[in-house]
XYZ file of C-alpha atoms in Angstrom:
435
model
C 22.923 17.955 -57.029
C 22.532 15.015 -59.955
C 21.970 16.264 -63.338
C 21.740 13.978 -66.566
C 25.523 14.115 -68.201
C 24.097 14.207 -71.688
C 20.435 15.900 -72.826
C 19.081 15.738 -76.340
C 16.663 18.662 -76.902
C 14.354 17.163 -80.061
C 12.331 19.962 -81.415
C 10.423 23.558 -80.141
C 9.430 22.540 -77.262
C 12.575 20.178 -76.316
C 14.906 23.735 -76.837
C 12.295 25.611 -75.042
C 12.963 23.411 -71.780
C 16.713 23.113 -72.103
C 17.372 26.598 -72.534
C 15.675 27.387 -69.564
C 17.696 24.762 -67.993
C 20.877 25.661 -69.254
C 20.255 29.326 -68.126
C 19.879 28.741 -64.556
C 22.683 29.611 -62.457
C 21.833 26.974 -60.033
C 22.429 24.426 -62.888
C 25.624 25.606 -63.968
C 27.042 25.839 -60.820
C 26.303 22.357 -60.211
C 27.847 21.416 -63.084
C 30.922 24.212 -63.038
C 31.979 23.442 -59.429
C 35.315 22.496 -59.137
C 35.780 18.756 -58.200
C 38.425 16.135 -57.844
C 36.334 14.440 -60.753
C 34.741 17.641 -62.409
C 31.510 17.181 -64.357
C 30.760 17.420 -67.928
C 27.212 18.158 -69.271
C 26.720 17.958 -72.978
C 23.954 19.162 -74.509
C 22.716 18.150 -78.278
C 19.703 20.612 -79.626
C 18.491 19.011 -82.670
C 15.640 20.905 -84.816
C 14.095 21.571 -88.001
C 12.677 25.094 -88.095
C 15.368 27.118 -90.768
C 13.600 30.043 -89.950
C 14.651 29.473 -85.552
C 18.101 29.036 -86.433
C 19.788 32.509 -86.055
C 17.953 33.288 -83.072
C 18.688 29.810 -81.216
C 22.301 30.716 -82.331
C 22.203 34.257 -80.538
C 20.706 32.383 -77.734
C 23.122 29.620 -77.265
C 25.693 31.678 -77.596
C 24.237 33.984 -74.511
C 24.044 30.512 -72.536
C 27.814 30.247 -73.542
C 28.935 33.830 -72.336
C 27.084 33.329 -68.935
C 28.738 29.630 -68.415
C 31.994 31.265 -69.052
C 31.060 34.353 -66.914
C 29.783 31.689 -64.027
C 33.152 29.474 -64.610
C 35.292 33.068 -63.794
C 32.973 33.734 -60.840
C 33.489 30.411 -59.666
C 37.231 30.440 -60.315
C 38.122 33.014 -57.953
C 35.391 32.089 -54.953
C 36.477 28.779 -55.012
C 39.265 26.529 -54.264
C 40.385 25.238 -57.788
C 42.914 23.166 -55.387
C 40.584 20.859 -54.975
C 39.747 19.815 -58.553
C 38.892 21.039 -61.296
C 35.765 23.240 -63.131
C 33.561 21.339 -64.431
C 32.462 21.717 -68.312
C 29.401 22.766 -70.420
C 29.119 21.819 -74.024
C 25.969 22.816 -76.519
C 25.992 21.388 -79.804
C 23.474 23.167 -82.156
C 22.014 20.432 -84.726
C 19.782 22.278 -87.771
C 18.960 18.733 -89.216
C 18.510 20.665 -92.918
C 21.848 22.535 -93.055
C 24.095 20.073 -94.753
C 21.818 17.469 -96.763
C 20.406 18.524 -100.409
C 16.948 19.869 -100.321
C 16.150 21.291 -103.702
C 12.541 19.420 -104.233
C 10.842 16.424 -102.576
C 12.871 14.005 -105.265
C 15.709 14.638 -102.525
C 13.519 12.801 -99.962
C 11.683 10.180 -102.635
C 13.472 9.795 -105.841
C 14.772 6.607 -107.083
C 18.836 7.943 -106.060
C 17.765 9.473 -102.614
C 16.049 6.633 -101.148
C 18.503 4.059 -101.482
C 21.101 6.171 -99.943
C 19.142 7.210 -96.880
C 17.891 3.622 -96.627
C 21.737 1.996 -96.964
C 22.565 4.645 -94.810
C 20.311 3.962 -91.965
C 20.156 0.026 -92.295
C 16.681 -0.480 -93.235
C 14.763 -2.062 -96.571
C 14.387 0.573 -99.731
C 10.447 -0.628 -99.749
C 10.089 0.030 -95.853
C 11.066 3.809 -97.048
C 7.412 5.446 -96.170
C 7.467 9.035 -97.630
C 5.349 9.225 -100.645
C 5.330 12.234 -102.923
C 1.964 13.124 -102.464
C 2.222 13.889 -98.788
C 5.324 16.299 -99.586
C 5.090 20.010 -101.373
C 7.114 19.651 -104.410
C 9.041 22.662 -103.512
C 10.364 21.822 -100.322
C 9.951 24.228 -97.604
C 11.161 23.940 -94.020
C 11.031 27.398 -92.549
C 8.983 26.806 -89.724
C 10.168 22.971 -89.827
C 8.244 20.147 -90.872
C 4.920 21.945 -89.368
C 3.351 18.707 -87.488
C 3.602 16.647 -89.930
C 5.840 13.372 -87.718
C 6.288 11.040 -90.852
C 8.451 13.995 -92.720
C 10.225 15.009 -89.082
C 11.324 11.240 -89.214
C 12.407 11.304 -92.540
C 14.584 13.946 -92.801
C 16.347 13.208 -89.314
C 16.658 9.729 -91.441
C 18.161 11.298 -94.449
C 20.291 13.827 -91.978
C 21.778 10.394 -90.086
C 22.922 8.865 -93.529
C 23.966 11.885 -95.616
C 25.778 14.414 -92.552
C 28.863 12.997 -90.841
C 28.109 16.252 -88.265
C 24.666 14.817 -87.485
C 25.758 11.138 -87.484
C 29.032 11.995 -84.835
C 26.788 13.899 -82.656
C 24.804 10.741 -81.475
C 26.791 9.609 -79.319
C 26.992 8.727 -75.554
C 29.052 9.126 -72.423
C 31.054 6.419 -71.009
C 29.157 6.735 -68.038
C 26.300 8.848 -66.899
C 22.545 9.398 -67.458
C 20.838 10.731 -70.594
C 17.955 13.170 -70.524
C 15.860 13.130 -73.734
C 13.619 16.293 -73.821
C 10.742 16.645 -76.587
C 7.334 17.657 -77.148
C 5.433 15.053 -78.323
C 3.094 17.115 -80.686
C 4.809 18.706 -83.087
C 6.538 16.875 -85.838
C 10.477 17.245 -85.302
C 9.827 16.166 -81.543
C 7.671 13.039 -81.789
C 8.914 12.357 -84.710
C 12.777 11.956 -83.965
C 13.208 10.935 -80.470
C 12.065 7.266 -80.693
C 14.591 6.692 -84.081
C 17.322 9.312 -81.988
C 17.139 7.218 -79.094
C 17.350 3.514 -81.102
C 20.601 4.920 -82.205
C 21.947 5.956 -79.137
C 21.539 2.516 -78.077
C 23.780 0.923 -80.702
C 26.715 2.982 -79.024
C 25.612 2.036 -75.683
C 23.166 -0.935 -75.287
C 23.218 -0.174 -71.120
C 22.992 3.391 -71.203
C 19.870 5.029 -68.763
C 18.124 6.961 -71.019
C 14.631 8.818 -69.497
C 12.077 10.658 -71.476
C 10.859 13.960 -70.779
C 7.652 14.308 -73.269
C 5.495 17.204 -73.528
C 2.028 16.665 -74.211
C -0.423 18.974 -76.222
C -3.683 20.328 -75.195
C -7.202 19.569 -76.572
C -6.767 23.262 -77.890
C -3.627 22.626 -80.437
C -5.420 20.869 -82.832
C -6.133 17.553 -84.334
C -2.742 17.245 -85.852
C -0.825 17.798 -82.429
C -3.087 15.430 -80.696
C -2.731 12.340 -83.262
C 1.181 12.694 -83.071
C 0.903 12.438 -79.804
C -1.346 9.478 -79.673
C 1.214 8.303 -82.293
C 4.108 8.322 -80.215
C 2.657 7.186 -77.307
C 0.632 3.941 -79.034
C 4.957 3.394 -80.590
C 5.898 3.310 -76.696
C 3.889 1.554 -75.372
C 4.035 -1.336 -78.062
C 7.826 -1.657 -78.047
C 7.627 -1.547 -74.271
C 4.617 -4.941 -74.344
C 7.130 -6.187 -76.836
C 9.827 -5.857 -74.073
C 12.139 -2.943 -76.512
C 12.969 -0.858 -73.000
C 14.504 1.932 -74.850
C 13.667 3.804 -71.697
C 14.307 3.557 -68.483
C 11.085 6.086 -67.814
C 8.990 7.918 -69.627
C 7.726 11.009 -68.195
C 4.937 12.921 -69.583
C 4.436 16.723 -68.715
C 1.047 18.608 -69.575
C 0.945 21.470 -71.075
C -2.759 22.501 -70.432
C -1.815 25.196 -67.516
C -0.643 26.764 -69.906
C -3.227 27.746 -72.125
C -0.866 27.486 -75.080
C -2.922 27.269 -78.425
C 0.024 26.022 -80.545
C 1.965 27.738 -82.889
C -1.409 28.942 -84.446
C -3.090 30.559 -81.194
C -2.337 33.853 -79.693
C 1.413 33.338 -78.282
C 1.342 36.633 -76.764
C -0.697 35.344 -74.373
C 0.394 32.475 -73.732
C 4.504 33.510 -73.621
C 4.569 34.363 -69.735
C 2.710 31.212 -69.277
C 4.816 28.905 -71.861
C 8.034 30.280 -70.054
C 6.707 29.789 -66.018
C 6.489 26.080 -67.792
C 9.513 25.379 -68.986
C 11.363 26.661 -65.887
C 8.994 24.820 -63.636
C 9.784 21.482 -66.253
C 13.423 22.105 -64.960
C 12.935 21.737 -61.938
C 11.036 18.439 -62.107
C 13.798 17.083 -64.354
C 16.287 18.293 -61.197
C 13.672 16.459 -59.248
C 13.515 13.550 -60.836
C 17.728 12.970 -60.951
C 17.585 13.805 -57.344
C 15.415 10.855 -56.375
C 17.816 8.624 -57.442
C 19.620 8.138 -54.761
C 16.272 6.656 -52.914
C 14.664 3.557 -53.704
C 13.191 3.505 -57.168
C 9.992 4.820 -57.015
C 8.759 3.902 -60.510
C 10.153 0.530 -60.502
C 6.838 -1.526 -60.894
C 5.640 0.966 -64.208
C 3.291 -2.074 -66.051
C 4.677 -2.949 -69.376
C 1.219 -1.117 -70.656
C 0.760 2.292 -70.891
C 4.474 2.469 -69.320
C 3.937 6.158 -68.484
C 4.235 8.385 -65.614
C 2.754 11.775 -65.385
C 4.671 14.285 -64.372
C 3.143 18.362 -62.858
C 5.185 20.406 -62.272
C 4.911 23.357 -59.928
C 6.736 26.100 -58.837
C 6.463 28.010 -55.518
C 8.009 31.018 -55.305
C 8.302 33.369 -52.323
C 9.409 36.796 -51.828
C 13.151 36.451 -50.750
C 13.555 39.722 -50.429
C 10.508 40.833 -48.245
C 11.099 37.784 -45.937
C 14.600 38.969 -45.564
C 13.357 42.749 -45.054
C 11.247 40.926 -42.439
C 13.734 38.455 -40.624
C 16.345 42.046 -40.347
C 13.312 44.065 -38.843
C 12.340 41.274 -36.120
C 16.214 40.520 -35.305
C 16.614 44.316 -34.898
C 13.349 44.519 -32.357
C 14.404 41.405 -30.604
C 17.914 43.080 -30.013
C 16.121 46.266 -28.809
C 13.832 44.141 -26.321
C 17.136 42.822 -25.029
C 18.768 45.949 -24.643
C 15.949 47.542 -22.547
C 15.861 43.583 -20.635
C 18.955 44.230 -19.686
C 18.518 48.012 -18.867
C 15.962 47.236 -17.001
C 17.496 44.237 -14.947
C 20.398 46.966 -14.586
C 17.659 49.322 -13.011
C 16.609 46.420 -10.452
C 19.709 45.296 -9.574
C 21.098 48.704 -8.359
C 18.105 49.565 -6.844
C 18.546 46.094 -4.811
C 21.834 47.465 -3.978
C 20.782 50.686 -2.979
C 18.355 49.123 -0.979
C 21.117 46.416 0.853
C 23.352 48.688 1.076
C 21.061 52.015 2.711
C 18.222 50.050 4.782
C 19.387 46.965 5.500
C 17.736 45.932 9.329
C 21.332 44.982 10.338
C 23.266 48.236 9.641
C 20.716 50.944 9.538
C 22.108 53.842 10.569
C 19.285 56.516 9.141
C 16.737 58.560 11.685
C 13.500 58.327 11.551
C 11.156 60.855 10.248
C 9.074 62.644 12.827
C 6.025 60.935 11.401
C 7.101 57.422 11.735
C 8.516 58.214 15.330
C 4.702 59.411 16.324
C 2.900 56.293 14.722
C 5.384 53.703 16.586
C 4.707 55.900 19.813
C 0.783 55.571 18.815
C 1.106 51.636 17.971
C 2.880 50.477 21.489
C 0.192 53.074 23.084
C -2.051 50.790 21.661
C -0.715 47.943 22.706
C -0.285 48.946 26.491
C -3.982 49.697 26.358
C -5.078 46.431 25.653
C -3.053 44.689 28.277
C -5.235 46.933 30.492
C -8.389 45.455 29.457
C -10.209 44.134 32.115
C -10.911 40.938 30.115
C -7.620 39.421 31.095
C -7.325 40.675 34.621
C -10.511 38.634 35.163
C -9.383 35.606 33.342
C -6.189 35.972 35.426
C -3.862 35.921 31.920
C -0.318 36.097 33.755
C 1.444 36.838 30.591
C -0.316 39.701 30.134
C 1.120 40.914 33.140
C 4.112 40.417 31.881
C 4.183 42.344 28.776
C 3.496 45.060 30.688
C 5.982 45.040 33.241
C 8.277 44.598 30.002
C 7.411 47.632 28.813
C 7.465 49.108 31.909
C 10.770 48.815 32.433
C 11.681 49.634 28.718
C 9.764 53.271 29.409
C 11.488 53.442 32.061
C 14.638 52.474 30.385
C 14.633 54.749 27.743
C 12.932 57.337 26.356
C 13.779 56.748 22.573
C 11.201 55.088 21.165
C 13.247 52.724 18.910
C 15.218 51.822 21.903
C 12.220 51.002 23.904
C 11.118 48.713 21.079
C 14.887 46.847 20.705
C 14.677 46.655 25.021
C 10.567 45.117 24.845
C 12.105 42.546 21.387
C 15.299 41.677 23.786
C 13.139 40.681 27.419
C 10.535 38.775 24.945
C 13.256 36.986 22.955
C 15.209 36.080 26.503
C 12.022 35.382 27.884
C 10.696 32.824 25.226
C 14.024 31.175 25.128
C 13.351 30.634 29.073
C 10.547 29.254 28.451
C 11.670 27.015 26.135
C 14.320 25.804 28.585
C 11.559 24.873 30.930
């Protein structure tokens, strides 16, 4: 199965999807499987949320336990003659963690700005943060809360201030990047553009695809205008003929019901989660297609977008397999009594052959059957004395019943008469026939 070598999860709902992703077994077999030229998938989770950290920790390092525990499982079921395992890598990016974030003159004073500026190559007055749109005391504990203009900025300041940050943007030699982000919250549509513009000044050719969540009429005002942000930024640079992307998928979120971060997420949780496993599979899907012809090849430089629903079906393995056992074990029972029964026939058959065949029977008759034969060639006699044929002068009439005649006469077992009156007929006809 294809899978991207190298996925950048961009805020919530980018981790949300590549957890899910990274948890499948299906996924990390695919990945894990020994080959002559083993795999490598790295994964790069970058967020802003101080307050997620500790539990994406405990949760990447579950993913990490079961990779290892799915690398020893497939260590001793399969030949590791034949290559080698394949490898899994998660880097965990918390964009505030090593840059200085005492109070908003770390983002716009007259010292921080021309550092992140030099930093990141662009003009001090291009610099857009302005104090009043930033608390004073800087607080990113749920992460920049929807606000896509401070997401941008601090993965700016993070890029020119943290060597960590700035080394983890990189690319594969070869391979396909996945770049997974929801394109209403801040961190998400606020990075990914700038994240990806980087990645291409390591690697101008490299195949980079978009997986972009969209927000529902229900998240708010804020959620929708970053999303018609980010979406206005694409499709400009794409008229302009900037392909950062190869495709840009888009992926609803309105099945879900989900409210944002401010509706009732109990709710919504079993219906957030049957989404992001479902959005694995049409990532799966969509690296699987690639070995066809391209089917998004002619995407119009406007609204360069493709829409992308995805669906699970799931069936009940187990019942189905309850099922198949049950049929296979009536359909062996049929067969058994098929056979039992052809069994049944076939010595009867032989019983039959064998005790009443015409050529070698050697039984008596019953007393019964003896009387109706005498009764039936009775009969017989007395209709070769009906006057009818004397009249008409019927000479083989005359005939039979000197044939029989002679048979009574003959014998007086009545199964001899009959073989003596079958004999003169037979000899007789064959006379005939001479004639």
């Amino acid at each position: 199965m294809n899978l991207p070598s190298r996925i950048f999860a961009v805020g919530g709902a980018g981790k949300a999807i590549t957890y899910e992703l990274l948890e499948a077994d299906w996924v990390q077999e695919s990945v894990l499987r020994p080959r002559r030229n083993p795999r490598t998938l790295t994964v790069t989770v970058i967020d802003t949320a101080e307050e997620e950290e500790n539990r994406d920790l405990e949760r990447i390092q579950q993913i990490r336990n079961s990779i290892q525990e799915t690398r020893e499982r497939l260590r001793e079921e399969e030949d590791t003659q034949e290559g080698r395992l394949g490898e899994i890598n998660i880097d965990y990016l918390p964009l505030t963690q090593n840059i200085q974030l005492h109070d908003q003159n770390d983002l716009v004073g007259a010292e921080a700005v021309p550092r992140i500026a030099a930093g990141v190559g662009i003009d001090e007055e291009n610099w857009w943060l302005k104090p009043e749109f930033i608390n004073e005391n800087l607080d990113f504990a749920t992460g920049v809360v929807r606000k896509r203009g401070l997401g941008k900025g601090l993965y700016y300041k993070s890029y020119a201030e943290d060597d960590n940050v700035r080394t983890s943007i990189d690319l594969p030699n070869r391979g396909k990047v996945a770049v997974i982000a929801g394109l209403g919250g801040g961190s998400g549509s606020g990075i990914f553009i700038d994240l990806v513009k980087h990645l291409k000044r390591t690697k101008r050719t490299a195949e980079i695809t978009l997986f972009g969540v969209l927000p529902n009429d229900e998240e708010g005002d804020a959620e929708s205008a970053n999303a018609h942000a980010v979406l206005s930024e694409l499709e400009y640079m794409s008229l302009q003929g900037e392909e950062l992307f190869k495709d840009r998928i888009l992926i609803p979120i309105d099945p879900t019901g989900f409210g944002g971060k401010k509706g009732n997420l109990i709710q919504s949780s079993d219906a957030l989660v049957e989404f992001d496993r479902a959005a694995v599979y049409l990532i799966a899907s969509y690296y699987n297609m690639m070995d066809m012809e391209d089917p998004f090849a002619d995407t119009p430089s406007y609204a360069p977008f493709i829409m992308g629903v995805p669906q699970v079906l799931r069936y009940n393995v187990d019942a189905i397999q309850d099922a198949k056992t049950v049929t296979k074990e009536i359909l062996n029972a049929k067969q058994d009594a098929l056979e039992a029964e052809e069994d049944v026939y076939t010595g009867v058959d032989r019983f039959l052959s064998r005790e009443w065949s015409p050529d070698e029977m050697a039984g008596e008759l019953h007393d019964s059957d003896r009387t109706d034969l005498e009764t039936r060639l009775d009969n017989v006699w007395s209709l070769t004395e009906l006057d009818i044929f004397t009249e008409l002068e019927y000479e083989s009439v005359s005939a039979y019943r000197e044939i029989m005649s002679e048979a009574e006469a003959e014998t007086d077992d009545i199964l001899d008469r009959i073989d003596v009156i079958a004999g003169s007929i037979r000899a007789g006809t064959a006379r005939i026939g001479d004639n």
